[in-house]
Amino acid sequence: MTHETPKTMGQQFGRRSWAEPWKIKMVERLRMTTREERDKALIEAGLNTFLLKSDDVYIDLLTDSGTSAMSDEQWAGMMLGDEAYAGSRNFYHLEAALQKYYGYKYIVPTHQGRGAEHLISQIAIKKGQFVPGNMYFTTTRLHQELAGGIFVDVILDKAHDPNSLHPFKGNIDVAKLEALIAREGASKIAYVSLAGTVNMAGGQPVSMANVKELRALCDKHGIKLYLDATRMVENAFFIQEREEGYAKKTIAEILKEFCGFTDGAWMSAKKDNLVNIGGWLAVNDWTMFEELRNLVVVYEGLHTYGGLAGRDMEAMAIGIAESVEDAHIKSRIGQVRYLGDLLTDWGIPIVQPVGGHAIFLNAREFYPHLKQIEFPAQTLAAELYLDSGIRSMERGIASAGRDAKTGDHYYPKLELTRLTIPRRVYTQAHMDVVAESVKAVFDARGATRGLKMIYEPKYLRFFQARFERLIA
Ligand code: P71
């Protein structure tokens, strides 16, 4: 019998190991389930992972939204909530943190990202105007459409190719944007909607060079440039790593420089900002701020709380400062990459290069025998849950919805199943369990059949849609 010397992960990769820049003070126990229990739970959920009870989930990779572990300092901050209706001290802490790290002048808190999207869309879009953006995000596009806008995807073509290794696949194709402006005229453009690390493209970053070029183009035509800053801190990491001249700058410096090229931003603080609930809007223009501040009281709450408790704003202010620490972001993205490296090495098709917040399994290549209308990504999410109790999220045809005019399904090029990694929550051992489960489902792929949708809600259908297995 041969004995192999066990090796640490670092040794296997020929480098020194690194570890998370935190230690665990409190744990939340997880429940393991049997395959029979999961089979029953999955059928009850209409084969939709959004409809599973979290008690039936072992490792929850549905989303990185609101699922972060807060630090002891954030929890301490929760005790310092000033729950005054107006002028809460915590609002001023939040305002100061946003001014310091993102650099915008005026701040409006909201209950979460879509609250902010609603307000900015209502104010900045006139009916019939175009909203060019770097790929759609579900809630962002819906609010733009509800405000009468027409979303136009102007991201690089390469972003739609899961195998392209372009380092900044989130970039806007400036030629596409110029063509739109030339065709429609600048007055028909509501604003340019730029997202840092593009979620639906696989968490792909935007370069500093791209935002500079966009600034110049927008200035030339008098068009506003607004940023979806939801995962902009993660975007800053990729600039530091990949863009010339940024290796020695800190994440905080890069973040502020990037935001400085934009007119304002909206945010789902449930991601980068390390809180379980919250969002914000920030702009530099006083008139725009006045309008936002006025509308927030209609839909969210007074402009110094925007639907949040004082304690939520305090946790956010502290989370913002923690989120821009270089050690934090290195380990956060390092963990995502670790899982991606395992899967890549095993020949499992994933979106390359690995992005900031998740691994996106390429369900088209995973199940080449399934048609897109048989919901390959939804099928893969169901199979993964059944195998091991891991919950992932469909990001393909079900998420894309239907064309509002023709009523036809959108058939997105990307048909993906997302394994989203919450921040500071799971360990390397959890990632190993996830990788092995994906491999087991991959090895059994030939026998897997697709799904049909048997219930379809009108808005954001993927949340509550129900499916049935197709019988061979
Ligand atoms: C994610 C989410 C949460 C989500 C939203 C819709 C469907 C499924 C899951 C939310 C984002 C986001 C970006 C780039 C705005 C929002 C909305 N992402 N922009 O990825 O990723 O923020 O959820 O706080 O309202 O799981 P909100």
Short mmCIF file of C-alpha atoms and ligand atoms in Angstrom, two decimals:
data_model
loop_
_atom_site.label_atom_id
_atom_site.label_comp_id
_atom_site.label_asym_id
_atom_site.label_seq_id
_atom_site.Cartn_x
_atom_site.Cartn_y
_atom_site.Cartn_z
CA MET A 1 0.00 0.00 0.00
CA THR A 2 1.42 3.39 -0.91
CA HIS A 3 1.04 6.27 1.46
CA GLU A 4 0.60 9.73 -0.05
CA THR A 5 1.75 12.66 2.06
CA PRO A 6 -1.29 14.89 2.67
CA LYS A 7 -0.83 18.38 1.27
CA THR A 8 -2.36 21.69 2.24
CA MET A 9 -4.18 23.59 -0.45
CA GLY A 10 -1.32 26.06 -0.80
CA GLN A 11 1.19 23.23 -1.26
CA GLN A 12 -0.99 21.68 -3.95
CA PHE A 13 -0.90 24.96 -5.84
CA GLY A 14 2.84 25.46 -5.18
CA ARG A 15 2.46 28.52 -2.95
CA ARG A 16 2.01 29.43 0.69
CA SER A 17 -1.55 29.02 2.00
CA TRP A 18 -3.65 32.01 2.93
CA ALA A 19 -6.59 32.19 5.32
CA GLU A 20 -9.58 34.38 5.97
CA PRO A 21 -8.84 37.67 7.82
CA TRP A 22 -11.41 36.86 10.55
CA LYS A 23 -12.23 34.18 13.07
CA ILE A 24 -15.58 32.74 14.05
CA LYS A 25 -17.30 33.93 17.25
CA MET A 26 -20.78 32.51 16.77
CA VAL A 27 -22.05 29.66 14.63
CA GLU A 28 -25.36 28.82 13.03
CA ARG A 29 -26.03 25.09 12.87
CA LEU A 30 -26.91 23.51 9.56
CA ARG A 31 -29.41 20.73 8.97
CA MET A 32 -28.52 17.78 6.78
CA THR A 33 -31.37 16.08 4.92
CA THR A 34 -31.84 12.71 3.26
CA ARG A 35 -32.35 12.34 -0.47
CA GLU A 36 -35.99 11.30 0.17
CA GLU A 37 -36.60 14.50 2.17
CA ARG A 38 -35.04 16.60 -0.57
CA ASP A 39 -37.04 14.88 -3.26
CA LYS A 40 -40.25 15.72 -1.40
CA ALA A 41 -39.18 19.31 -0.68
CA LEU A 42 -38.23 19.87 -4.32
CA ILE A 43 -41.57 18.64 -5.65
CA GLU A 44 -43.41 20.84 -3.12
CA ALA A 45 -41.32 23.78 -4.36
CA GLY A 46 -42.36 23.19 -7.98
CA LEU A 47 -38.68 22.45 -8.78
CA ASN A 48 -37.92 26.12 -8.17
CA THR A 49 -35.12 26.76 -5.65
CA PHE A 50 -36.70 30.13 -4.74
CA LEU A 51 -39.66 28.20 -3.30
CA LEU A 52 -37.63 25.89 -1.04
CA LYS A 53 -37.79 26.45 2.70
CA SER A 54 -34.38 27.48 3.94
CA ASP A 55 -34.66 24.84 6.69
CA ASP A 56 -34.51 22.22 3.94
CA VAL A 57 -31.27 23.68 2.52
CA TYR A 58 -27.79 22.56 3.58
CA ILE A 59 -25.41 25.00 1.86
CA ASP A 60 -27.28 28.05 0.63
CA LEU A 61 -25.73 29.53 -2.51
CA LEU A 62 -28.95 31.08 -3.81
CA THR A 63 -27.55 34.56 -3.47
CA ASP A 64 -24.92 36.77 -1.89
CA SER A 65 -27.68 39.32 -1.23
CA GLY A 66 -28.35 40.04 2.43
CA THR A 67 -26.67 36.76 3.38
CA SER A 68 -23.33 38.11 4.64
CA ALA A 69 -22.11 37.53 8.17
CA MET A 70 -21.83 40.84 10.00
CA SER A 71 -18.77 41.51 12.16
CA ASP A 72 -18.79 41.91 15.94
CA GLU A 73 -18.36 45.65 15.38
CA GLN A 74 -21.39 45.79 13.11
CA TRP A 75 -23.45 43.92 15.71
CA ALA A 76 -22.22 46.33 18.35
CA GLY A 77 -23.31 49.14 16.04
CA MET A 78 -26.81 47.63 15.96
CA MET A 79 -27.06 48.42 19.66
CA LEU A 80 -26.33 52.07 18.94
CA GLY A 81 -29.40 52.52 16.75
CA ASP A 82 -30.92 55.98 17.14
CA GLU A 83 -34.51 55.18 16.27
CA ALA A 84 -35.64 58.78 15.96
CA TYR A 85 -38.11 59.33 13.14
CA ALA A 86 -36.11 62.25 11.80
CA GLY A 87 -32.42 63.08 11.77
CA SER A 88 -31.16 59.81 13.26
CA ARG A 89 -27.49 60.03 14.18
CA ASN A 90 -26.92 56.78 12.28
CA PHE A 91 -28.01 58.47 9.05
CA TYR A 92 -25.19 60.99 9.46
CA HIS A 93 -22.70 58.16 10.06
CA LEU A 94 -23.91 56.51 6.85
CA GLU A 95 -23.72 59.77 4.95
CA ALA A 96 -20.15 60.34 6.15
CA ALA A 97 -19.09 56.79 5.20
CA LEU A 98 -20.54 57.16 1.70
CA GLN A 99 -18.91 60.54 1.19
CA LYS A 100 -15.58 59.19 2.41
CA TYR A 101 -15.45 55.91 0.47
CA TYR A 102 -17.66 56.46 -2.60
CA GLY A 103 -17.13 60.20 -2.81
CA TYR A 104 -20.67 61.34 -3.70
CA LYS A 105 -22.11 64.50 -2.16
CA TYR A 106 -25.77 63.78 -1.44
CA ILE A 107 -27.24 60.58 -0.03
CA VAL A 108 -30.72 59.06 0.14
CA PRO A 109 -31.16 55.76 2.02
CA THR A 110 -33.61 53.16 0.69
CA HIS A 111 -34.85 49.84 2.02
CA GLN A 112 -32.80 47.91 -0.58
CA GLY A 113 -31.48 48.15 -4.13
CA ARG A 114 -34.77 48.01 -6.00
CA GLY A 115 -36.17 50.83 -3.86
CA ALA A 116 -33.31 52.98 -5.12
CA GLU A 117 -33.81 51.74 -8.70
CA HIS A 118 -37.46 52.70 -8.53
CA LEU A 119 -36.70 56.27 -7.46
CA ILE A 120 -33.91 56.97 -9.92
CA SER A 121 -35.87 55.41 -12.80
CA GLN A 122 -38.98 57.49 -12.04
CA ILE A 123 -36.97 60.70 -11.92
CA ALA A 124 -34.36 60.24 -14.63
CA ILE A 125 -36.41 58.51 -17.36
CA LYS A 126 -39.03 60.13 -19.58
CA LYS A 127 -41.46 57.84 -21.38
CA GLY A 128 -39.99 56.50 -24.63
CA GLN A 129 -36.37 57.31 -23.73
CA PHE A 130 -33.63 54.72 -24.15
CA VAL A 131 -31.54 53.44 -21.25
CA PRO A 132 -28.32 51.89 -22.54
CA GLY A 133 -26.60 49.57 -20.07
CA ASN A 134 -23.97 46.86 -19.68
CA MET A 135 -26.34 43.88 -19.79
CA TYR A 136 -29.68 43.85 -18.04
CA PHE A 137 -30.31 43.05 -14.41
CA THR A 138 -33.83 41.80 -13.64
CA THR A 139 -35.01 44.43 -11.15
CA THR A 140 -33.03 47.26 -12.76
CA ARG A 141 -34.53 46.69 -16.19
CA LEU A 142 -38.03 46.22 -14.81
CA HIS A 143 -37.94 49.58 -13.00
CA GLN A 144 -36.55 51.25 -16.12
CA GLU A 145 -39.38 49.74 -18.17
CA LEU A 146 -42.05 50.63 -15.61
CA ALA A 147 -40.85 54.24 -15.87
CA GLY A 148 -41.41 54.10 -19.64
CA GLY A 149 -37.78 53.53 -20.62
CA ILE A 150 -36.46 51.13 -23.25
CA PHE A 151 -33.43 49.18 -22.11
CA VAL A 152 -30.68 48.67 -24.70
CA ASP A 153 -27.83 46.25 -24.04
CA VAL A 154 -24.54 47.89 -25.07
CA ILE A 155 -22.12 45.56 -23.32
CA LEU A 156 -19.18 44.03 -25.25
CA ASP A 157 -20.27 41.07 -27.39
CA LYS A 158 -17.69 38.98 -25.55
CA ALA A 159 -19.75 39.28 -22.37
CA HIS A 160 -22.29 36.94 -23.95
CA ASP A 161 -19.60 34.34 -24.61
CA PRO A 162 -19.00 32.23 -21.47
CA ASN A 163 -15.59 31.11 -22.77
CA SER A 164 -14.10 34.48 -23.70
CA LEU A 165 -11.18 35.31 -21.41
CA HIS A 166 -11.41 39.09 -21.89
CA PRO A 167 -10.27 40.64 -18.55
CA PHE A 168 -13.04 43.28 -18.50
CA LYS A 169 -16.06 41.54 -19.97
CA GLY A 170 -18.32 44.01 -18.16
CA ASN A 171 -17.17 46.94 -20.33
CA ILE A 172 -19.61 48.92 -22.39
CA ASP A 173 -18.90 48.73 -26.10
CA VAL A 174 -18.42 52.44 -26.74
CA ALA A 175 -19.03 52.02 -30.48
CA LYS A 176 -22.46 50.49 -29.75
CA LEU A 177 -23.30 53.38 -27.44
CA GLU A 178 -22.14 55.97 -29.98
CA ALA A 179 -24.24 54.30 -32.67
CA LEU A 180 -27.32 54.48 -30.43
CA ILE A 181 -26.72 58.17 -29.70
CA ALA A 182 -26.18 58.88 -33.41
CA ARG A 183 -29.35 57.01 -34.36
CA GLU A 184 -31.71 58.34 -31.68
CA GLY A 185 -30.14 61.64 -30.66
CA ALA A 186 -28.76 62.50 -27.21
CA SER A 187 -32.12 63.83 -25.98
CA LYS A 188 -33.63 60.36 -26.37
CA ILE A 189 -31.06 58.83 -23.97
CA ALA A 190 -32.25 58.97 -20.34
CA TYR A 191 -28.79 58.15 -18.95
CA VAL A 192 -26.12 55.50 -19.28
CA SER A 193 -26.75 52.70 -16.78
CA LEU A 194 -23.36 51.26 -15.83
CA ALA A 195 -23.07 48.32 -13.40
CA GLY A 196 -19.84 47.47 -11.59
CA THR A 197 -19.13 43.72 -11.94
CA VAL A 198 -21.98 42.69 -14.19
CA ASN A 199 -24.09 40.15 -12.35
CA MET A 200 -25.78 38.40 -15.28
CA ALA A 201 -22.52 38.19 -17.25
CA GLY A 202 -20.92 36.21 -14.43
CA GLY A 203 -19.72 38.97 -12.11
CA GLN A 204 -17.51 40.47 -14.83
CA PRO A 205 -15.73 43.78 -14.17
CA VAL A 206 -15.60 47.15 -15.91
CA SER A 207 -12.19 48.78 -16.43
CA MET A 208 -11.18 52.25 -15.31
CA ALA A 209 -10.30 53.01 -18.93
CA ASN A 210 -13.89 52.19 -19.93
CA VAL A 211 -15.52 54.48 -17.34
CA LYS A 212 -13.14 57.30 -18.35
CA GLU A 213 -14.10 56.88 -21.98
CA LEU A 214 -17.79 56.81 -21.07
CA ARG A 215 -17.39 60.00 -19.04
CA ALA A 216 -15.86 61.76 -22.03
CA LEU A 217 -18.59 60.53 -24.37
CA CYS A 218 -21.37 61.49 -21.95
CA ASP A 219 -19.85 64.96 -21.47
CA LYS A 220 -19.67 65.44 -25.22
CA HIS A 221 -23.41 64.75 -25.55
CA GLY A 222 -24.65 66.10 -22.22
CA ILE A 223 -25.79 62.65 -21.01
CA LYS A 224 -25.72 61.52 -17.37
CA LEU A 225 -23.76 58.46 -16.26
CA TYR A 226 -25.19 56.54 -13.30
CA LEU A 227 -23.57 53.56 -11.62
CA ASP A 228 -25.13 50.46 -10.13
CA ALA A 229 -22.57 50.26 -7.32
CA THR A 230 -23.94 47.03 -5.85
CA ARG A 231 -20.69 45.09 -6.36
CA MET A 232 -18.37 47.99 -7.24
CA VAL A 233 -15.92 47.16 -4.42
CA GLU A 234 -15.42 43.74 -6.03
CA ASN A 235 -14.97 45.51 -9.35
CA ALA A 236 -12.17 47.57 -7.79
CA PHE A 237 -10.32 44.35 -6.93
CA PHE A 238 -10.22 43.33 -10.61
CA ILE A 239 -8.92 46.76 -11.60
CA GLN A 240 -6.18 46.45 -8.99
CA GLU A 241 -5.29 43.00 -10.28
CA ARG A 242 -5.61 43.48 -14.04
CA GLU A 243 -5.33 47.11 -15.09
CA GLU A 244 -2.01 48.79 -15.70
CA GLY A 245 -1.08 51.37 -13.09
CA TYR A 246 -3.44 50.11 -10.35
CA ALA A 247 -1.45 47.29 -8.70
CA LYS A 248 -0.14 49.59 -5.97
CA LYS A 249 -3.38 51.48 -5.32
CA THR A 250 -5.69 50.38 -2.53
CA ILE A 251 -9.21 49.11 -3.12
CA ALA A 252 -10.51 52.24 -1.37
CA GLU A 253 -8.53 54.51 -3.71
CA ILE A 254 -9.71 52.67 -6.82
CA LEU A 255 -13.34 52.68 -5.70
CA LYS A 256 -13.33 56.43 -5.15
CA GLU A 257 -11.55 57.16 -8.40
CA PHE A 258 -14.05 55.07 -10.38
CA CYS A 259 -17.11 56.63 -8.75
CA GLY A 260 -15.60 60.04 -9.46
CA PHE A 261 -16.25 59.50 -13.18
CA THR A 262 -19.99 59.01 -12.61
CA ASP A 263 -22.81 61.43 -11.76
CA GLY A 264 -24.28 59.23 -9.07
CA ALA A 265 -25.05 55.68 -8.03
CA TRP A 266 -27.68 53.36 -6.69
CA MET A 267 -26.87 50.50 -4.38
CA SER A 268 -28.11 47.26 -2.98
CA ALA A 269 -26.10 47.42 0.26
CA LYS A 270 -27.03 43.78 0.85
CA LYS A 271 -23.99 42.81 -1.24
CA ASP A 272 -20.66 44.69 -0.95
CA ASN A 273 -21.72 46.67 2.12
CA LEU A 274 -22.03 43.55 4.32
CA VAL A 275 -25.52 44.09 5.72
CA ASN A 276 -28.65 41.97 5.70
CA ILE A 277 -30.89 44.79 4.50
CA GLY A 278 -30.40 48.25 3.04
CA GLY A 279 -29.71 50.35 0.00
CA TRP A 280 -28.95 53.91 -1.03
CA LEU A 281 -28.85 56.46 -3.78
CA ALA A 282 -26.12 59.05 -4.07
CA VAL A 283 -25.69 61.94 -6.49
CA ASN A 284 -23.56 65.04 -6.90
CA ASP A 285 -26.20 67.29 -8.38
CA TRP A 286 -28.35 69.25 -5.90
CA THR A 287 -31.43 69.48 -8.13
CA MET A 288 -31.41 65.74 -8.74
CA PHE A 289 -30.97 65.18 -5.01
CA GLU A 290 -33.94 67.42 -4.24
CA GLU A 291 -36.15 65.36 -6.52
CA LEU A 292 -34.94 62.05 -5.09
CA ARG A 293 -35.31 63.32 -1.54
CA ASN A 294 -38.81 64.38 -2.35
CA LEU A 295 -39.87 61.08 -3.94
CA VAL A 296 -38.30 58.88 -1.25
CA VAL A 297 -40.88 60.06 1.28
CA VAL A 298 -43.67 58.71 -0.94
CA TYR A 299 -42.34 55.17 -1.34
CA GLU A 300 -39.68 54.44 1.29
CA GLY A 301 -39.78 56.80 4.26
CA LEU A 302 -38.34 60.11 5.40
CA HIS A 303 -35.09 61.06 3.63
CA THR A 304 -33.03 60.37 6.77
CA TYR A 305 -34.13 56.73 7.04
CA GLY A 306 -35.60 55.60 3.69
CA GLY A 307 -37.31 52.49 5.05
CA LEU A 308 -34.46 51.46 7.33
CA ALA A 309 -34.12 51.37 11.11
CA GLY A 310 -31.36 53.51 12.61
CA ARG A 311 -29.51 50.32 13.58
CA ASP A 312 -29.53 49.15 9.94
CA MET A 313 -27.89 52.39 8.83
CA GLU A 314 -25.25 52.07 11.56
CA ALA A 315 -24.39 48.49 10.51
CA MET A 316 -24.13 49.73 6.93
CA ALA A 317 -21.81 52.60 7.79
CA ILE A 318 -19.48 50.18 9.58
CA GLY A 319 -19.85 47.54 6.82
CA ILE A 320 -18.80 50.04 4.16
CA ALA A 321 -15.48 50.69 5.91
CA GLU A 322 -14.87 46.94 6.37
CA SER A 323 -15.78 46.13 2.77
CA VAL A 324 -13.01 48.23 1.24
CA GLU A 325 -10.19 46.62 3.23
CA ASP A 326 -7.80 44.93 0.84
CA ALA A 327 -7.48 41.77 2.99
CA HIS A 328 -11.26 41.33 3.07
CA ILE A 329 -11.77 41.58 -0.65
CA LYS A 330 -8.78 39.36 -1.47
CA SER A 331 -10.11 36.54 0.66
CA ARG A 332 -13.68 37.05 -0.51
CA ILE A 333 -12.80 36.77 -4.19
CA GLY A 334 -10.09 34.20 -3.40
CA GLN A 335 -12.75 31.84 -2.03
CA VAL A 336 -14.92 32.20 -5.13
CA ARG A 337 -11.86 31.54 -7.26
CA TYR A 338 -10.90 28.46 -5.27
CA LEU A 339 -14.22 26.83 -6.14
CA GLY A 340 -13.88 27.97 -9.74
CA ASP A 341 -10.37 26.51 -10.06
CA LEU A 342 -11.54 23.10 -8.85
CA LEU A 343 -14.45 22.97 -11.29
CA THR A 344 -12.36 24.27 -14.20
CA ASP A 345 -9.69 21.69 -13.52
CA TRP A 346 -12.31 18.94 -13.60
CA GLY A 347 -13.55 20.02 -17.01
CA ILE A 348 -16.91 21.33 -15.79
CA PRO A 349 -18.18 24.17 -17.98
CA ILE A 350 -18.34 27.48 -16.09
CA VAL A 351 -18.25 31.11 -17.15
CA GLN A 352 -14.64 32.24 -17.55
CA PRO A 353 -12.87 34.13 -16.16
CA VAL A 354 -14.34 33.55 -12.69
CA GLY A 355 -16.02 36.75 -11.49
CA GLY A 356 -16.44 38.38 -8.11
CA HIS A 357 -19.40 36.88 -6.32
CA ALA A 358 -20.28 33.54 -7.82
CA ILE A 359 -19.49 30.61 -10.05
CA PHE A 360 -21.84 30.43 -13.01
CA LEU A 361 -22.26 26.91 -14.36
CA ASN A 362 -22.81 26.92 -18.11
CA ALA A 363 -26.01 24.85 -18.30
CA ARG A 364 -26.05 24.84 -22.11
CA GLU A 365 -22.75 22.95 -22.22
CA PHE A 366 -23.62 20.96 -19.12
CA TYR A 367 -26.79 19.59 -20.76
CA PRO A 368 -26.20 19.88 -24.53
CA HIS A 369 -29.12 17.49 -25.14
CA LEU A 370 -31.69 19.90 -23.61
CA LYS A 371 -33.39 22.65 -25.62
CA GLN A 372 -33.39 26.10 -24.00
CA ILE A 373 -37.17 25.94 -23.57
CA GLU A 374 -36.63 22.81 -21.45
CA PHE A 375 -34.98 25.10 -18.86
CA PRO A 376 -31.47 23.60 -18.63
CA ALA A 377 -30.30 26.01 -15.89
CA GLN A 378 -33.44 25.45 -13.81
CA THR A 379 -32.95 21.70 -14.28
CA LEU A 380 -29.36 21.93 -13.06
CA ALA A 381 -30.40 23.91 -9.97
CA ALA A 382 -32.97 21.20 -9.15
CA GLU A 383 -30.48 18.35 -9.66
CA LEU A 384 -27.86 20.00 -7.44
CA TYR A 385 -30.36 20.42 -4.64
CA LEU A 386 -31.44 16.83 -4.97
CA ASP A 387 -27.85 15.56 -4.88
CA SER A 388 -26.64 17.38 -1.80
CA GLY A 389 -29.06 20.02 -0.48
CA ILE A 390 -27.08 22.85 -2.10
CA ARG A 391 -29.27 25.70 -3.27
CA SER A 392 -28.29 27.60 -6.41
CA MET A 393 -30.15 30.04 -8.67
CA GLU A 394 -31.31 29.86 -12.27
CA ARG A 395 -30.01 32.72 -14.44
CA GLY A 396 -31.25 31.77 -17.88
CA ILE A 397 -34.48 31.69 -19.83
CA ALA A 398 -36.75 31.67 -16.76
CA SER A 399 -35.01 34.79 -15.36
CA ALA A 400 -35.01 36.54 -18.73
CA GLY A 401 -38.84 36.60 -18.89
CA ARG A 402 -40.87 37.65 -21.90
CA ASP A 403 -40.78 40.51 -24.37
CA ALA A 404 -43.45 42.94 -23.12
CA LYS A 405 -44.62 43.70 -26.68
CA THR A 406 -44.67 40.30 -28.42
CA GLY A 407 -45.21 38.14 -25.34
CA ASP A 408 -42.51 35.72 -26.52
CA HIS A 409 -39.88 34.33 -24.20
CA TYR A 410 -36.54 36.10 -24.34
CA TYR A 411 -33.93 33.50 -25.30
CA PRO A 412 -30.78 34.81 -23.58
CA LYS A 413 -27.43 33.64 -24.94
CA LEU A 414 -26.35 32.80 -21.41
CA GLU A 415 -28.14 29.89 -19.76
CA LEU A 416 -26.48 29.74 -16.36
CA THR A 417 -26.88 28.27 -12.89
CA ARG A 418 -25.34 30.49 -10.24
CA LEU A 419 -23.49 29.23 -7.17
CA THR A 420 -23.39 32.48 -5.24
CA ILE A 421 -21.00 32.76 -2.33
CA PRO A 422 -22.19 34.77 0.70
CA ARG A 423 -19.49 36.93 2.28
CA ARG A 424 -17.69 35.60 5.38
CA VAL A 425 -20.15 32.72 5.83
CA TYR A 426 -18.80 29.41 4.49
CA THR A 427 -15.42 27.69 4.81
CA GLN A 428 -13.13 26.01 2.32
CA ALA A 429 -14.56 22.64 3.38
CA HIS A 430 -18.02 23.82 2.32
CA MET A 431 -16.56 24.77 -1.06
CA ASP A 432 -15.09 21.25 -1.39
CA VAL A 433 -18.52 19.70 -0.69
CA VAL A 434 -20.08 21.99 -3.30
CA ALA A 435 -17.45 21.13 -5.92
CA GLU A 436 -17.91 17.40 -5.39
CA SER A 437 -21.68 17.69 -5.68
CA VAL A 438 -21.41 19.61 -8.96
CA LYS A 439 -19.12 16.85 -10.22
CA ALA A 440 -21.59 14.11 -9.23
CA VAL A 441 -24.41 15.91 -11.08
CA PHE A 442 -22.09 16.45 -14.06
CA ASP A 443 -21.18 12.76 -14.19
CA ALA A 444 -24.89 11.82 -14.22
CA ARG A 445 -25.84 14.47 -16.82
CA GLY A 446 -26.59 12.12 -19.72
CA ALA A 447 -29.69 10.69 -18.04
CA THR A 448 -31.12 14.08 -16.95
CA ARG A 449 -34.35 15.29 -18.55
CA GLY A 450 -35.56 18.90 -18.73
CA LEU A 451 -38.55 20.77 -17.29
CA LYS A 452 -41.70 22.50 -18.39
CA MET A 453 -43.15 25.59 -16.73
CA ILE A 454 -46.64 24.98 -15.35
CA TYR A 455 -47.21 28.28 -13.51
CA GLU A 456 -45.91 31.67 -14.59
CA PRO A 457 -46.38 34.96 -12.70
CA LYS A 458 -46.49 38.20 -14.65
CA TYR A 459 -43.58 40.09 -13.06
CA LEU A 460 -40.13 38.62 -12.34
CA ARG A 461 -41.59 35.20 -13.02
CA PHE A 462 -38.54 33.22 -11.87
CA PHE A 463 -39.28 33.99 -8.21
CA GLN A 464 -42.57 32.09 -8.07
CA ALA A 465 -42.76 30.01 -11.26
CA ARG A 466 -43.46 26.29 -10.89
CA PHE A 467 -42.08 23.47 -13.03
CA GLU A 468 -42.64 19.80 -13.73
CA ARG A 469 -40.19 17.21 -14.99
CA LEU A 470 -40.53 16.18 -18.62
CA ILE A 471 -40.87 12.45 -18.88
CA ALA A 472 -38.66 10.83 -21.51
C1 P71 B 1 -28.87 38.73 -6.54
C2 P71 B 1 -29.72 39.91 -6.27
C3 P71 B 1 -31.00 39.74 -5.53
C4 P71 B 1 -32.00 39.25 -6.51
C5 P71 B 1 -32.74 40.17 -7.21
C6 P71 B 1 -33.60 39.73 -8.20
C7 P71 B 1 -33.69 38.38 -8.48
C8 P71 B 1 -32.97 37.47 -7.75
C9 P71 B 1 -32.12 37.91 -6.77
C10 P71 B 1 -29.86 42.25 -6.70
C11 P71 B 1 -29.37 43.37 -7.41
C12 P71 B 1 -28.18 43.28 -8.21
C13 P71 B 1 -27.77 44.36 -8.94
C14 P71 B 1 -26.55 44.29 -9.77
C15 P71 B 1 -29.62 45.62 -8.17
C16 P71 B 1 -30.10 44.58 -7.42
C17 P71 B 1 -31.36 44.75 -6.65
N1 P71 B 1 -29.30 41.06 -6.80
N2 P71 B 1 -28.49 45.51 -8.91
O1 P71 B 1 -27.92 38.85 -7.34
O2 P71 B 1 -27.45 42.16 -8.24
O3 P71 B 1 -31.09 44.91 -5.31
O4 P71 B 1 -32.11 42.88 -4.26
O5 P71 B 1 -31.43 44.86 -2.90
O6 P71 B 1 -33.39 45.01 -4.36
O7 P71 B 1 -29.15 37.68 -5.96
P1 P71 B 1 -32.06 44.36 -4.15
#
